[in-house]
Amino acid sequence: MKAAKYATGLMLGLAVTATMVTTTASAAPHSALADHLVLTNSDDGRSVVRSVGEDSEVRLTAYRERGLTYTWSMPTATNARVLGRTVGGTRPAGDAYAVLHADSPGTSTVSAVRQCHADPGHVCPRAIAPWKATIEVR
């Protein structure tokens, strides 16, 4: 008799847990993911159109070759009224990132700079490499 009550209670508990997991997983709207744009190293020079309220993320990846490390500055927007940075920074390996929120209609250029850092016994080229993307918010 106790075994039957235990089994019934266990089954009821599993059913409630499964319902909670299903409800929690489907609570986030799919459109929140669709409104998120990610720009990377290969998007240099790209122009995109976004809507007010959408986020754009910039992820720039550093790299090493032949004793040289190429790192990025934190991406910035030229017009903070159009694109407000909600998160941004650099990582120890030289990667940089920013999340920009489309606050109002207009156009803003997002830019960052790649710089060289040489290991001992190596020499960096004297050039810096700018990265930029233009975001028009409607």
XYZ file of N, CA and C in Angstrom:
414
model
N 0.819 -1.188 0.000
C 0.000 0.000 0.000
C 0.876 1.271 0.000
N 1.906 1.293 0.867
C 2.801 2.450 0.911
C 3.535 2.604 -0.426
N 3.903 1.495 -1.026
C 4.612 1.546 -2.301
C 3.738 2.161 -3.378
N 2.450 1.866 -3.385
C 1.524 2.412 -4.380
C 1.368 3.914 -4.177
N 1.244 4.368 -2.910
C 1.128 5.814 -2.641
C 2.404 6.538 -3.052
N 3.562 5.905 -2.767
C 4.841 6.511 -3.135
C 4.960 6.646 -4.658
N 4.593 5.593 -5.366
C 4.671 5.616 -6.829
C 3.735 6.668 -7.403
N 2.520 6.791 -6.845
C 1.573 7.799 -7.319
C 2.113 9.203 -7.054
N 2.674 9.416 -5.878
C 3.249 10.724 -5.540
C 4.436 11.064 -6.418
N 5.261 10.057 -6.714
C 6.415 10.257 -7.579
C 5.973 10.636 -8.989
N 4.967 9.936 -9.510
C 4.472 10.234 -10.856
C 3.874 11.636 -10.914
N 3.125 12.025 -9.880
C 2.536 13.362 -9.832
C 3.629 14.419 -9.785
N 4.669 14.179 -8.983
C 5.789 15.119 -8.892
C 6.511 15.267 -10.223
N 6.710 14.160 -10.935
C 7.355 14.225 -12.238
C 6.509 14.984 -13.247
N 5.195 14.802 -13.199
C 4.299 15.502 -14.120
C 4.332 17.006 -13.862
N 4.332 17.416 -12.600
C 4.381 18.844 -12.252
C 5.711 19.438 -12.695
N 6.815 18.714 -12.451
C 8.133 19.195 -12.857
C 8.215 19.350 -14.368
N 7.713 18.379 -15.108
C 7.739 18.457 -16.570
C 6.930 19.644 -17.066
N 5.791 19.919 -16.439
C 4.968 21.061 -16.826
C 5.699 22.366 -16.544
N 6.388 22.455 -15.401
C 7.123 23.676 -15.046
C 8.264 23.913 -16.028
N 8.986 22.870 -16.396
C 10.101 23.011 -17.328
C 9.597 23.455 -18.694
N 8.516 22.854 -19.168
C 7.959 23.215 -20.460
C 7.485 24.660 -20.458
N 6.805 25.093 -19.398
C 6.306 26.465 -19.310
C 7.465 27.460 -19.267
N 8.486 27.165 -18.479
C 9.627 28.062 -18.363
C 10.376 28.178 -19.692
N 10.579 27.071 -20.379
C 11.325 27.085 -21.633
C 10.600 27.867 -22.716
N 9.279 27.839 -22.708
C 8.545 28.527 -23.766
C 8.133 29.942 -23.388
N 8.520 30.393 -22.190
C 8.101 31.718 -21.735
C 8.773 32.846 -22.518
N 10.014 32.638 -22.988
C 10.719 33.688 -23.732
C 10.202 33.736 -25.170
N 9.845 34.916 -25.654
C 9.347 34.999 -27.032
C 10.469 34.756 -28.031
N 10.159 34.090 -29.126
C 11.154 33.809 -30.151
C 11.614 35.093 -30.834
N 10.781 36.109 -30.878
C 11.150 37.351 -31.549
C 12.312 38.057 -30.853
N 12.498 37.813 -29.557
C 13.615 38.442 -28.850
C 14.941 37.980 -29.450
N 15.010 36.730 -29.880
C 16.232 36.229 -30.493
C 16.362 36.713 -31.933
N 15.251 36.830 -32.635
C 15.279 37.240 -34.035
C 15.720 38.698 -34.189
N 15.514 39.528 -33.172
C 15.840 40.944 -33.240
C 17.313 41.225 -32.923
N 18.084 40.212 -32.639
C 19.478 40.372 -32.227
C 20.408 40.128 -33.419
N 21.245 41.093 -33.737
C 22.186 41.005 -34.847
C 23.596 40.956 -34.283
N 24.446 40.079 -34.821
C 25.844 39.992 -34.393
C 26.742 40.375 -35.563
N 27.607 41.365 -35.337
C 28.600 41.795 -36.323
C 29.967 41.314 -35.857
N 30.783 40.789 -36.787
C 32.096 40.247 -36.446
C 33.185 40.895 -37.307
N 34.404 40.402 -37.180
C 35.539 40.924 -37.953
C 35.207 41.032 -39.435
N 34.534 40.031 -39.973
C 34.268 39.991 -41.418
C 33.192 40.986 -41.865
N 32.531 41.657 -40.927
C 31.491 42.632 -41.277
C 32.030 44.050 -41.427
N 33.342 44.214 -41.479
C 33.946 45.535 -41.658
C 33.388 46.186 -42.926
N 32.900 47.423 -42.792
C 32.349 48.161 -43.928
C 30.875 47.888 -44.198
N 30.273 46.997 -43.459
C 28.879 46.625 -43.685
C 27.933 47.720 -43.208
N 26.802 47.860 -43.906
C 25.722 48.759 -43.490
C 24.484 47.913 -43.234
N 23.824 48.174 -42.124
C 22.619 47.428 -41.770
C 21.523 48.384 -41.331
N 20.296 47.910 -41.428
C 19.138 48.672 -40.971
C 18.532 47.930 -39.792
N 18.252 48.667 -38.730
C 17.650 48.093 -37.527
C 16.417 48.910 -37.181
N 15.580 48.366 -36.335
C 14.392 49.075 -35.855
C 14.630 49.544 -34.430
N 13.946 50.615 -34.048
C 14.033 51.103 -32.671
C 13.681 49.951 -31.731
N 14.489 49.770 -30.701
C 14.255 48.718 -29.721
C 15.089 47.464 -29.944
N 15.718 47.328 -31.108
C 16.515 46.132 -31.390
C 17.958 46.307 -30.911
N 18.601 45.184 -30.607
C 19.997 45.178 -30.192
C 20.888 44.718 -31.330
N 22.082 45.280 -31.369
C 23.129 44.849 -32.294
C 24.365 44.563 -31.456
N 24.950 43.406 -31.660
C 26.141 43.031 -30.905
C 27.344 43.030 -31.832
N 28.467 43.541 -31.344
C 29.725 43.518 -32.086
C 30.662 42.594 -31.317
N 31.209 41.604 -32.007
C 32.184 40.664 -31.429
C 33.406 40.632 -32.333
N 34.466 41.267 -31.899
C 35.701 41.310 -32.681
C 36.726 40.383 -32.030
N 37.312 39.519 -32.831
C 38.208 38.485 -32.324
C 39.661 38.827 -32.628
N 40.481 38.810 -31.581
C 41.922 39.031 -31.728
C 42.558 37.792 -32.343
N 43.772 37.945 -32.847
C 44.483 36.772 -33.355
C 45.988 36.970 -33.229
N 46.705 35.841 -33.268
C 48.174 35.834 -33.175
C 48.743 35.186 -34.415
N 49.873 35.739 -34.882
C 50.617 35.096 -35.957
C 52.064 35.559 -35.903
N 52.975 34.643 -36.049
C 54.419 34.910 -36.123
C 54.934 35.892 -35.065
N 54.570 35.659 -33.821
C 55.060 36.499 -32.738
C 54.356 37.833 -32.578
N 53.260 38.028 -33.284
C 52.496 39.273 -33.199
C 51.064 38.959 -32.741
N 50.553 39.792 -31.845
C 49.177 39.656 -31.399
C 48.421 40.902 -31.832
N 47.299 40.696 -32.503
C 46.466 41.802 -32.971
C 45.227 41.874 -32.090
N 45.105 42.976 -31.342
C 44.003 43.149 -30.384
C 43.080 44.279 -30.824
N 41.880 44.292 -30.268
C 40.862 45.280 -30.633
C 40.557 46.237 -29.495
N 40.222 47.478 -29.861
C 39.677 48.428 -28.886
C 38.181 48.148 -28.756
N 37.579 48.637 -27.693
C 36.144 48.443 -27.484
C 35.356 49.203 -28.552
N 34.383 48.566 -29.199
C 33.570 49.246 -30.210
C 32.763 50.398 -29.613
N 32.726 51.513 -30.341
C 31.969 52.683 -29.907
C 31.090 53.181 -31.045
N 29.999 53.827 -30.685
C 29.074 54.402 -31.669
C 29.306 55.900 -31.751
N 29.213 56.460 -32.964
C 29.424 57.892 -33.138
C 28.245 58.708 -32.635
N 27.060 58.120 -32.590
C 25.873 58.843 -32.149
C 25.181 58.042 -31.050
N 25.485 58.387 -29.795
C 24.949 57.652 -28.647
C 23.446 57.840 -28.474
N 22.870 58.878 -29.074
C 21.407 59.041 -28.995
C 20.705 58.004 -29.866
N 21.344 57.602 -30.951
C 20.764 56.594 -31.849
C 21.061 55.188 -31.334
N 22.330 54.922 -31.014
C 22.767 53.616 -30.523
C 23.403 53.764 -29.149
N 22.700 53.328 -28.138
C 23.242 53.376 -26.787
C 23.943 52.068 -26.448
N 25.185 52.156 -25.980
C 25.910 50.938 -25.608
C 25.424 50.474 -24.240
N 24.919 49.235 -24.180
C 24.442 48.688 -22.912
C 25.517 47.861 -22.223
N 26.408 47.269 -23.010
C 27.508 46.456 -22.493
C 28.672 46.635 -23.447
N 29.881 46.594 -22.928
C 31.037 46.663 -23.808
C 32.317 46.463 -23.040
N 33.347 46.011 -23.741
C 34.625 45.834 -23.087
C 35.599 45.080 -23.958
N 36.747 44.772 -23.359
C 37.771 43.972 -24.017
C 38.117 42.812 -23.098
N 38.679 41.780 -23.690
C 39.083 40.605 -22.918
C 40.608 40.516 -22.912
N 41.183 39.818 -21.934
C 42.645 39.741 -21.838
C 43.344 39.253 -23.114
N 42.707 38.383 -23.886
C 43.329 37.877 -25.115
C 43.277 38.889 -26.253
N 42.535 40.007 -26.073
C 42.474 41.040 -27.090
C 41.171 41.141 -27.845
N 40.218 40.248 -27.551
C 38.893 40.340 -28.168
C 38.178 41.576 -27.617
N 37.209 42.080 -28.368
C 36.410 43.216 -27.915
C 34.948 42.943 -28.246
N 34.060 43.544 -27.470
C 32.639 43.315 -27.667
C 31.840 44.534 -27.226
N 30.640 44.649 -27.749
C 29.699 45.681 -27.319
C 28.301 45.256 -27.747
N 27.329 45.619 -26.940
C 25.924 45.471 -27.309
C 25.366 46.881 -27.403
N 24.784 47.198 -28.556
C 24.257 48.535 -28.830
C 22.754 48.437 -29.015
N 22.040 49.268 -28.283
C 20.575 49.266 -28.331
C 20.100 50.427 -29.202
N 19.231 50.123 -30.160
C 18.685 51.154 -31.049
C 17.652 51.962 -30.278
N 18.061 53.159 -29.831
C 17.203 53.994 -28.990
C 16.286 54.914 -29.777
N 16.755 55.439 -30.907
C 15.935 56.381 -31.678
C 16.351 56.345 -33.150
N 15.477 56.807 -34.036
C 15.810 56.804 -35.467
C 17.029 57.680 -35.764
N 17.798 57.247 -36.744
C 18.988 57.980 -37.162
C 20.046 57.017 -37.655
N 21.237 57.542 -37.890
C 22.344 56.722 -38.370
C 23.552 56.923 -37.465
N 24.245 55.833 -37.193
C 25.446 55.892 -36.367
C 26.473 54.909 -36.924
N 27.724 55.297 -36.864
C 28.809 54.411 -37.265
C 29.410 53.798 -36.007
N 29.587 52.498 -36.041
C 30.228 51.786 -34.933
C 31.651 51.490 -35.393
N 32.612 51.787 -34.532
C 34.000 51.581 -34.949
C 34.856 51.039 -33.815
N 35.953 50.413 -34.216
C 36.971 49.908 -33.300
C 38.288 49.923 -34.070
N 39.387 49.750 -33.351
C 40.703 49.772 -33.975
C 41.473 48.517 -33.564
N 42.105 47.878 -34.559
C 42.959 46.720 -34.289
C 44.397 47.210 -34.215
N 45.084 46.800 -33.151
C 46.475 47.201 -32.961
C 47.356 45.975 -32.802
N 48.618 46.147 -33.123
C 49.595 45.067 -33.026
C 50.400 45.200 -31.734
N 50.679 44.046 -31.125
C 51.549 43.963 -29.950
C 52.562 42.861 -30.253
N 53.844 43.207 -30.234
C 54.896 42.266 -30.619
C 55.484 41.537 -29.420
N 55.762 40.259 -29.602
C 56.520 39.494 -28.621
C 57.967 39.973 -28.690
N 58.772 39.731 -27.648
C 60.188 40.117 -27.695
C 60.874 39.522 -28.939
N 61.653 40.364 -29.618
C 62.361 39.934 -30.811
C 61.557 40.071 -32.096
N 60.334 40.566 -32.014
C 59.484 40.772 -33.187
C 59.140 42.252 -33.310
N 58.787 42.671 -34.511
C 58.448 44.072 -34.757
C 57.070 44.140 -35.420
N 56.236 45.039 -34.905
C 54.899 45.245 -35.476
C 54.973 46.185 -36.676
N 54.064 45.988 -37.637
C 53.942 46.992 -38.692
C 53.448 48.299 -38.070
N 53.741 49.410 -38.685
C 53.385 50.713 -38.119
C 51.939 51.116 -38.403
N 51.176 50.265 -38.980
C 49.790 50.597 -39.334
C 48.821 50.059 -38.287
N 47.726 50.801 -38.100
C 46.611 50.288 -37.320
C 45.477 50.009 -38.306
N 44.600 49.111 -37.934
C 43.514 48.731 -38.846
C 42.169 49.113 -38.232
N 41.474 50.067 -38.828
C 40.156 50.421 -38.310
C 39.099 49.416 -38.771
N 38.073 49.260 -37.975
C 36.901 48.439 -38.308
C 35.695 49.337 -38.120
N 34.738 49.262 -39.045
C 33.523 50.061 -38.857
C 32.335 49.412 -39.547
N 31.179 49.711 -39.015
C 29.906 49.311 -39.614
C 28.937 50.460 -39.396
N 28.060 50.658 -40.352
C 27.061 51.731 -40.258
C 25.715 51.109 -39.939
N 25.059 51.646 -38.915
C 23.747 51.136 -38.517
C 22.723 52.272 -38.650
N 21.737 52.040 -39.495
C 20.629 52.984 -39.651
C 19.452 52.446 -38.848
N 18.926 53.276 -37.969
C 17.791 52.880 -37.126
C 16.553 53.576 -37.653
N 15.521 52.782 -37.920
C 14.249 53.333 -38.403
C 13.154 53.116 -37.389
